[in-house]
């Protein structure tokens, strides 16, 4: 992804949607940015009953149930006006979750030391599927310490960002602990900025019918 592409679309993700999902992303992203959120992923699934999943988060990575509701209220009118989906659908707004998709370069940097499962659009070191710990991240790509290197394979492989088509963290005890710690710290800092001492109980997903 080039710098010009980012400037033109405002989308800094290295993994993006195609087809109808991409059209929806173009509608949703400006709305999200205007209210302080960023898009993680759009996915339209199902045939007889369509579900449109919008996965989003704040810049600090948090996403409460109130945030999901706010996003749902904001994007619904925009989707109604542009009407990119011909059939009736069910709108679902959610957080990325702990075993989250990694869609930005910063996502990989934030989770160094944790296990990722990824696929590439082209062959890299004679493979298109990888699983292992994120060892290093730079501007061009990510160094993966293979989970189980086959005989004759190097223990690490460098995967260029431009080759990655899908990436997701693998749920482990270490990931759960670190994710909860980061989330708690981000929420504390957000409450301090708002001048609050504590906030209400929170969940992570909201759903509406369209």
PDB file of C-alpha atoms in Angstrom:
ATOM      1  CA  UNK A   1       0.000   0.000   0.000  1.00  0.00           C
ATOM      2  CA  UNK A   2       1.463   3.339  -1.047  1.00  0.00           C
ATOM      3  CA  UNK A   3       1.463   6.606   0.890  1.00  0.00           C
ATOM      4  CA  UNK A   4      -0.665   8.125  -1.902  1.00  0.00           C
ATOM      5  CA  UNK A   5      -3.270   5.414  -1.413  1.00  0.00           C
ATOM      6  CA  UNK A   6      -3.443   6.194   2.286  1.00  0.00           C
ATOM      7  CA  UNK A   7      -3.778   9.915   1.588  1.00  0.00           C
ATOM      8  CA  UNK A   8      -6.536   9.375  -0.981  1.00  0.00           C
ATOM      9  CA  UNK A   9      -8.648   6.993   1.087  1.00  0.00           C
ATOM     10  CA  UNK A  10      -7.596   7.785   4.655  1.00  0.00           C
ATOM     11  CA  UNK A  11      -7.154   4.025   5.107  1.00  0.00           C
ATOM     12  CA  UNK A  12      -3.848   3.030   6.709  1.00  0.00           C
ATOM     13  CA  UNK A  13      -4.666  -0.677   6.808  1.00  0.00           C
ATOM     14  CA  UNK A  14      -2.401  -3.067   4.932  1.00  0.00           C
ATOM     15  CA  UNK A  15      -5.180  -5.672   4.721  1.00  0.00           C
ATOM     16  CA  UNK A  16      -8.340  -4.375   3.088  1.00  0.00           C
ATOM     17  CA  UNK A  17     -11.649  -5.590   1.763  1.00  0.00           C
ATOM     18  CA  UNK A  18     -12.571  -6.345  -1.841  1.00  0.00           C
ATOM     19  CA  UNK A  19     -15.852  -6.273  -3.761  1.00  0.00           C
ATOM     20  CA  UNK A  20     -18.990  -5.227  -1.901  1.00  0.00           C
ATOM     21  CA  UNK A  21     -17.099  -5.195   1.421  1.00  0.00           C
ATOM     22  CA  UNK A  22     -14.735  -2.571  -0.012  1.00  0.00           C
ATOM     23  CA  UNK A  23     -17.683  -0.405  -1.130  1.00  0.00           C
ATOM     24  CA  UNK A  24     -19.143  -0.579   2.362  1.00  0.00           C
ATOM     25  CA  UNK A  25     -15.765   0.277   3.902  1.00  0.00           C
ATOM     26  CA  UNK A  26     -15.564   3.454   1.813  1.00  0.00           C
ATOM     27  CA  UNK A  27     -18.950   4.527   3.189  1.00  0.00           C
ATOM     28  CA  UNK A  28     -18.258   3.590   6.804  1.00  0.00           C
ATOM     29  CA  UNK A  29     -14.686   4.838   7.317  1.00  0.00           C
ATOM     30  CA  UNK A  30     -15.334   8.610   7.121  1.00  0.00           C
ATOM     31  CA  UNK A  31     -18.207   8.201   9.597  1.00  0.00           C
ATOM     32  CA  UNK A  32     -15.997   6.260  12.005  1.00  0.00           C
ATOM     33  CA  UNK A  33     -13.167   8.797  11.806  1.00  0.00           C
ATOM     34  CA  UNK A  34     -15.583  11.658  12.478  1.00  0.00           C
ATOM     35  CA  UNK A  35     -16.634  10.133  15.804  1.00  0.00           C
ATOM     36  CA  UNK A  36     -13.189   8.970  16.942  1.00  0.00           C
ATOM     37  CA  UNK A  37     -13.047   5.353  15.779  1.00  0.00           C
ATOM     38  CA  UNK A  38     -11.105   3.395  13.180  1.00  0.00           C
ATOM     39  CA  UNK A  39     -12.153   0.471  11.034  1.00  0.00           C
ATOM     40  CA  UNK A  40     -10.674  -2.968  11.603  1.00  0.00           C
ATOM     41  CA  UNK A  41     -12.734  -5.067   9.204  1.00  0.00           C
ATOM     42  CA  UNK A  42     -15.944  -5.211   7.176  1.00  0.00           C
ATOM     43  CA  UNK A  43     -17.493  -8.584   6.406  1.00  0.00           C
ATOM     44  CA  UNK A  44     -20.816  -9.285   4.713  1.00  0.00           C
ATOM     45  CA  UNK A  45     -21.764 -12.931   5.140  1.00  0.00           C
ATOM     46  CA  UNK A  46     -24.709 -15.279   4.699  1.00  0.00           C
ATOM     47  CA  UNK A  47     -27.093 -15.832   1.827  1.00  0.00           C
ATOM     48  CA  UNK A  48     -30.683 -16.309   2.988  1.00  0.00           C
ATOM     49  CA  UNK A  49     -30.010 -13.998   5.946  1.00  0.00           C
ATOM     50  CA  UNK A  50     -27.238 -11.458   5.413  1.00  0.00           C
ATOM     51  CA  UNK A  51     -25.133 -10.214   8.324  1.00  0.00           C
ATOM     52  CA  UNK A  52     -22.940  -7.137   7.975  1.00  0.00           C
ATOM     53  CA  UNK A  53     -20.191  -7.185  10.569  1.00  0.00           C
ATOM     54  CA  UNK A  54     -18.368  -3.930  11.248  1.00  0.00           C
ATOM     55  CA  UNK A  55     -15.356  -4.484  13.456  1.00  0.00           C
ATOM     56  CA  UNK A  56     -14.017  -1.228  14.866  1.00  0.00           C
ATOM     57  CA  UNK A  57     -12.047   0.255  17.747  1.00  0.00           C
ATOM     58  CA  UNK A  58     -10.865   3.514  19.225  1.00  0.00           C
ATOM     59  CA  UNK A  59      -7.329   4.693  18.499  1.00  0.00           C
ATOM     60  CA  UNK A  60      -6.219   3.265  21.855  1.00  0.00           C
ATOM     61  CA  UNK A  61      -7.617  -0.160  20.935  1.00  0.00           C
ATOM     62  CA  UNK A  62     -10.598  -0.114  23.303  1.00  0.00           C
ATOM     63  CA  UNK A  63     -14.202  -0.763  22.308  1.00  0.00           C
ATOM     64  CA  UNK A  64     -17.039  -0.832  24.844  1.00  0.00           C
ATOM     65  CA  UNK A  65     -20.663  -1.801  24.347  1.00  0.00           C
ATOM     66  CA  UNK A  66     -21.522   1.917  24.461  1.00  0.00           C
ATOM     67  CA  UNK A  67     -18.954   2.474  21.698  1.00  0.00           C
ATOM     68  CA  UNK A  68     -20.552  -0.286  19.610  1.00  0.00           C
ATOM     69  CA  UNK A  69     -23.948   1.341  20.045  1.00  0.00           C
ATOM     70  CA  UNK A  70     -22.552   4.740  19.091  1.00  0.00           C
ATOM     71  CA  UNK A  71     -20.971   3.311  15.940  1.00  0.00           C
ATOM     72  CA  UNK A  72     -24.176   1.497  15.021  1.00  0.00           C
ATOM     73  CA  UNK A  73     -26.231   4.693  15.373  1.00  0.00           C
ATOM     74  CA  UNK A  74     -23.716   6.657  13.307  1.00  0.00           C
ATOM     75  CA  UNK A  75     -23.178   4.277  10.396  1.00  0.00           C
ATOM     76  CA  UNK A  76     -26.796   3.129   9.926  1.00  0.00           C
ATOM     77  CA  UNK A  77     -27.990   6.414   8.322  1.00  0.00           C
ATOM     78  CA  UNK A  78     -24.945   6.504   6.017  1.00  0.00           C
ATOM     79  CA  UNK A  79     -25.609   2.943   4.883  1.00  0.00           C
ATOM     80  CA  UNK A  80     -29.300   3.748   4.365  1.00  0.00           C
ATOM     81  CA  UNK A  81     -28.447   6.712   2.135  1.00  0.00           C
ATOM     82  CA  UNK A  82     -25.864   4.952  -0.048  1.00  0.00           C
ATOM     83  CA  UNK A  83     -27.685   1.610   0.177  1.00  0.00           C
ATOM     84  CA  UNK A  84     -24.820  -0.626  -1.053  1.00  0.00           C
ATOM     85  CA  UNK A  85     -26.580  -3.856  -0.015  1.00  0.00           C
ATOM     86  CA  UNK A  86     -29.573  -4.806  -2.142  1.00  0.00           C
ATOM     87  CA  UNK A  87     -31.097  -7.309   0.307  1.00  0.00           C
ATOM     88  CA  UNK A  88     -32.196  -6.910   3.908  1.00  0.00           C
ATOM     89  CA  UNK A  89     -29.351  -7.450   6.350  1.00  0.00           C
ATOM     90  CA  UNK A  90     -28.536  -7.678  10.036  1.00  0.00           C
ATOM     91  CA  UNK A  91     -25.987  -5.096  11.260  1.00  0.00           C
ATOM     92  CA  UNK A  92     -23.484  -6.271  13.866  1.00  0.00           C
ATOM     93  CA  UNK A  93     -20.904  -3.903  15.360  1.00  0.00           C
ATOM     94  CA  UNK A  94     -18.171  -5.512  17.419  1.00  0.00           C
ATOM     95  CA  UNK A  95     -14.728  -5.069  18.924  1.00  0.00           C
ATOM     96  CA  UNK A  96     -11.784  -6.952  17.375  1.00  0.00           C
ATOM     97  CA  UNK A  97     -11.623  -9.285  20.382  1.00  0.00           C
ATOM     98  CA  UNK A  98      -8.520 -10.743  21.996  1.00  0.00           C
ATOM     99  CA  UNK A  99      -7.609 -13.082  19.116  1.00  0.00           C
ATOM    100  CA  UNK A 100      -7.961 -10.109  16.823  1.00  0.00           C
ATOM    101  CA  UNK A 101      -7.213  -9.653  13.138  1.00  0.00           C
ATOM    102  CA  UNK A 102      -4.005  -7.729  12.491  1.00  0.00           C
ATOM    103  CA  UNK A 103      -4.704  -5.242   9.713  1.00  0.00           C
ATOM    104  CA  UNK A 104      -2.242  -2.382  10.335  1.00  0.00           C
ATOM    105  CA  UNK A 105       1.520  -2.324  10.652  1.00  0.00           C
ATOM    106  CA  UNK A 106       1.066  -0.984  14.179  1.00  0.00           C
ATOM    107  CA  UNK A 107      -1.041  -4.040  15.066  1.00  0.00           C
ATOM    108  CA  UNK A 108       1.946  -6.296  14.479  1.00  0.00           C
ATOM    109  CA  UNK A 109       4.202  -4.001  16.496  1.00  0.00           C
ATOM    110  CA  UNK A 110       1.741  -3.922  19.381  1.00  0.00           C
ATOM    111  CA  UNK A 111       1.748  -7.706  19.714  1.00  0.00           C
ATOM    112  CA  UNK A 112       5.419  -8.626  19.403  1.00  0.00           C
ATOM    113  CA  UNK A 113       6.103 -11.873  21.258  1.00  0.00           C
ATOM    114  CA  UNK A 114       2.665 -13.343  20.586  1.00  0.00           C
ATOM    115  CA  UNK A 115       1.654 -16.081  18.154  1.00  0.00           C
ATOM    116  CA  UNK A 116       0.102 -15.125  14.851  1.00  0.00           C
ATOM    117  CA  UNK A 117      -1.443 -17.164  12.063  1.00  0.00           C
ATOM    118  CA  UNK A 118      -1.154 -15.579   8.647  1.00  0.00           C
ATOM    119  CA  UNK A 119      -1.640 -16.193   4.968  1.00  0.00           C
ATOM    120  CA  UNK A 120       0.101 -14.499   2.069  1.00  0.00           C
ATOM    121  CA  UNK A 121      -1.083 -13.693  -1.429  1.00  0.00           C
ATOM    122  CA  UNK A 122       2.231 -14.879  -2.929  1.00  0.00           C
ATOM    123  CA  UNK A 123       4.760 -17.534  -2.006  1.00  0.00           C
ATOM    124  CA  UNK A 124       7.194 -16.470   0.721  1.00  0.00           C
ATOM    125  CA  UNK A 125      10.005 -18.931   1.522  1.00  0.00           C
ATOM    126  CA  UNK A 126       8.058 -21.602  -0.414  1.00  0.00           C
ATOM    127  CA  UNK A 127       4.943 -21.154   1.724  1.00  0.00           C
ATOM    128  CA  UNK A 128       1.712 -19.156   1.806  1.00  0.00           C
ATOM    129  CA  UNK A 129       0.672 -20.038   5.362  1.00  0.00           C
ATOM    130  CA  UNK A 130       2.620 -19.245   8.504  1.00  0.00           C
ATOM    131  CA  UNK A 131       2.219 -19.659  12.234  1.00  0.00           C
ATOM    132  CA  UNK A 132       4.651 -18.442  14.862  1.00  0.00           C
ATOM    133  CA  UNK A 133       5.691 -15.684  17.234  1.00  0.00           C
ATOM    134  CA  UNK A 134       6.063 -12.124  16.043  1.00  0.00           C
ATOM    135  CA  UNK A 135       9.769 -11.596  16.651  1.00  0.00           C
ATOM    136  CA  UNK A 136      10.458  -8.244  14.966  1.00  0.00           C
ATOM    137  CA  UNK A 137       8.553  -5.607  13.031  1.00  0.00           C
ATOM    138  CA  UNK A 138       9.909  -2.872  10.783  1.00  0.00           C
ATOM    139  CA  UNK A 139       8.451  -0.605   8.111  1.00  0.00           C
ATOM    140  CA  UNK A 140       8.671  -3.280   5.424  1.00  0.00           C
ATOM    141  CA  UNK A 141       7.528  -6.449   7.141  1.00  0.00           C
ATOM    142  CA  UNK A 142       7.440  -8.804  10.072  1.00  0.00           C
ATOM    143  CA  UNK A 143       9.886 -11.467  11.258  1.00  0.00           C
ATOM    144  CA  UNK A 144       8.109 -14.646  12.348  1.00  0.00           C
ATOM    145  CA  UNK A 145       9.706 -17.240  14.614  1.00  0.00           C
ATOM    146  CA  UNK A 146       8.139 -20.408  13.259  1.00  0.00           C
ATOM    147  CA  UNK A 147       5.973 -22.416  15.613  1.00  0.00           C
ATOM    148  CA  UNK A 148       7.062 -25.720  14.095  1.00  0.00           C
ATOM    149  CA  UNK A 149       9.700 -25.395  11.413  1.00  0.00           C
ATOM    150  CA  UNK A 150       9.799 -28.318   8.966  1.00  0.00           C
ATOM    151  CA  UNK A 151      13.053 -30.152   8.318  1.00  0.00           C
ATOM    152  CA  UNK A 152      15.392 -27.922   6.357  1.00  0.00           C
ATOM    153  CA  UNK A 153      13.431 -24.730   7.031  1.00  0.00           C
ATOM    154  CA  UNK A 154      14.925 -21.711   8.722  1.00  0.00           C
ATOM    155  CA  UNK A 155      13.571 -21.130  12.269  1.00  0.00           C
ATOM    156  CA  UNK A 156      12.533 -17.604  11.272  1.00  0.00           C
ATOM    157  CA  UNK A 157      11.020 -16.106   8.151  1.00  0.00           C
ATOM    158  CA  UNK A 158      10.591 -12.472   7.144  1.00  0.00           C
ATOM    159  CA  UNK A 159       7.215 -11.757   5.567  1.00  0.00           C
ATOM    160  CA  UNK A 160       6.736  -8.470   3.685  1.00  0.00           C
ATOM    161  CA  UNK A 161       3.634  -6.518   4.684  1.00  0.00           C
ATOM    162  CA  UNK A 162       2.637  -6.188   1.033  1.00  0.00           C
ATOM    163  CA  UNK A 163       2.408  -9.990   0.760  1.00  0.00           C
ATOM    164  CA  UNK A 164       0.091 -10.533   3.770  1.00  0.00           C
ATOM    165  CA  UNK A 165      -3.534 -11.249   2.864  1.00  0.00           C
ATOM    166  CA  UNK A 166      -4.795 -12.290   6.313  1.00  0.00           C
ATOM    167  CA  UNK A 167      -3.382 -12.336   9.838  1.00  0.00           C
ATOM    168  CA  UNK A 168      -4.870 -13.110  13.232  1.00  0.00           C
ATOM    169  CA  UNK A 169      -3.548 -13.586  16.747  1.00  0.00           C
ATOM    170  CA  UNK A 170      -3.787 -17.076  18.242  1.00  0.00           C
ATOM    171  CA  UNK A 171      -5.490 -17.259  21.629  1.00  0.00           C
ATOM    172  CA  UNK A 172      -3.059 -18.217  24.404  1.00  0.00           C
ATOM    173  CA  UNK A 173      -2.901 -17.631  28.162  1.00  0.00           C
ATOM    174  CA  UNK A 174      -0.113 -15.084  27.612  1.00  0.00           C
ATOM    175  CA  UNK A 175      -2.184 -13.221  25.027  1.00  0.00           C
ATOM    176  CA  UNK A 176      -5.244 -13.119  27.278  1.00  0.00           C
ATOM    177  CA  UNK A 177      -3.183 -11.747  30.161  1.00  0.00           C
ATOM    178  CA  UNK A 178      -1.429  -9.098  28.049  1.00  0.00           C
ATOM    179  CA  UNK A 179      -4.601  -8.089  26.194  1.00  0.00           C
ATOM    180  CA  UNK A 180      -6.541  -7.582  29.428  1.00  0.00           C
ATOM    181  CA  UNK A 181      -3.660  -5.607  30.906  1.00  0.00           C
ATOM    182  CA  UNK A 182      -3.428  -3.321  27.855  1.00  0.00           C
ATOM    183  CA  UNK A 183      -7.185  -2.856  27.762  1.00  0.00           C
ATOM    184  CA  UNK A 184      -7.360  -1.947  31.455  1.00  0.00           C
ATOM    185  CA  UNK A 185      -4.503   0.535  31.091  1.00  0.00           C
ATOM    186  CA  UNK A 186      -6.079   2.156  28.022  1.00  0.00           C
ATOM    187  CA  UNK A 187      -9.433   2.505  29.784  1.00  0.00           C
ATOM    188  CA  UNK A 188      -7.774   4.068  32.844  1.00  0.00           C
ATOM    189  CA  UNK A 189      -6.009   6.619  30.659  1.00  0.00           C
ATOM    190  CA  UNK A 190      -9.250   7.363  28.804  1.00  0.00           C
ATOM    191  CA  UNK A 191     -11.100   7.938  32.077  1.00  0.00           C
ATOM    192  CA  UNK A 192      -8.359  10.283  33.258  1.00  0.00           C
ATOM    193  CA  UNK A 193      -8.675  12.315  30.058  1.00  0.00           C
ATOM    194  CA  UNK A 194     -12.415  12.551  30.612  1.00  0.00           C
ATOM    195  CA  UNK A 195     -11.957  13.420  34.275  1.00  0.00           C
ATOM    196  CA  UNK A 196     -13.794  10.306  35.453  1.00  0.00           C
ATOM    197  CA  UNK A 197     -12.946   8.000  38.330  1.00  0.00           C
ATOM    198  CA  UNK A 198     -14.716   4.914  37.076  1.00  0.00           C
ATOM    199  CA  UNK A 199     -17.069   3.826  34.331  1.00  0.00           C
ATOM    200  CA  UNK A 200     -20.060   1.545  33.967  1.00  0.00           C
ATOM    201  CA  UNK A 201     -19.934  -2.199  33.203  1.00  0.00           C
ATOM    202  CA  UNK A 202     -19.126  -2.780  29.565  1.00  0.00           C
ATOM    203  CA  UNK A 203     -19.561  -5.451  26.897  1.00  0.00           C
ATOM    204  CA  UNK A 204     -18.183  -5.659  23.393  1.00  0.00           C
ATOM    205  CA  UNK A 205     -20.919  -6.053  20.812  1.00  0.00           C
ATOM    206  CA  UNK A 206     -24.222  -4.662  19.695  1.00  0.00           C
ATOM    207  CA  UNK A 207     -26.598  -5.751  16.995  1.00  0.00           C
ATOM    208  CA  UNK A 208     -29.394  -4.075  15.072  1.00  0.00           C
ATOM    209  CA  UNK A 209     -31.732  -5.034  12.301  1.00  0.00           C
ATOM    210  CA  UNK A 210     -31.845  -3.134   9.021  1.00  0.00           C
TER     211      UNK A 210
END
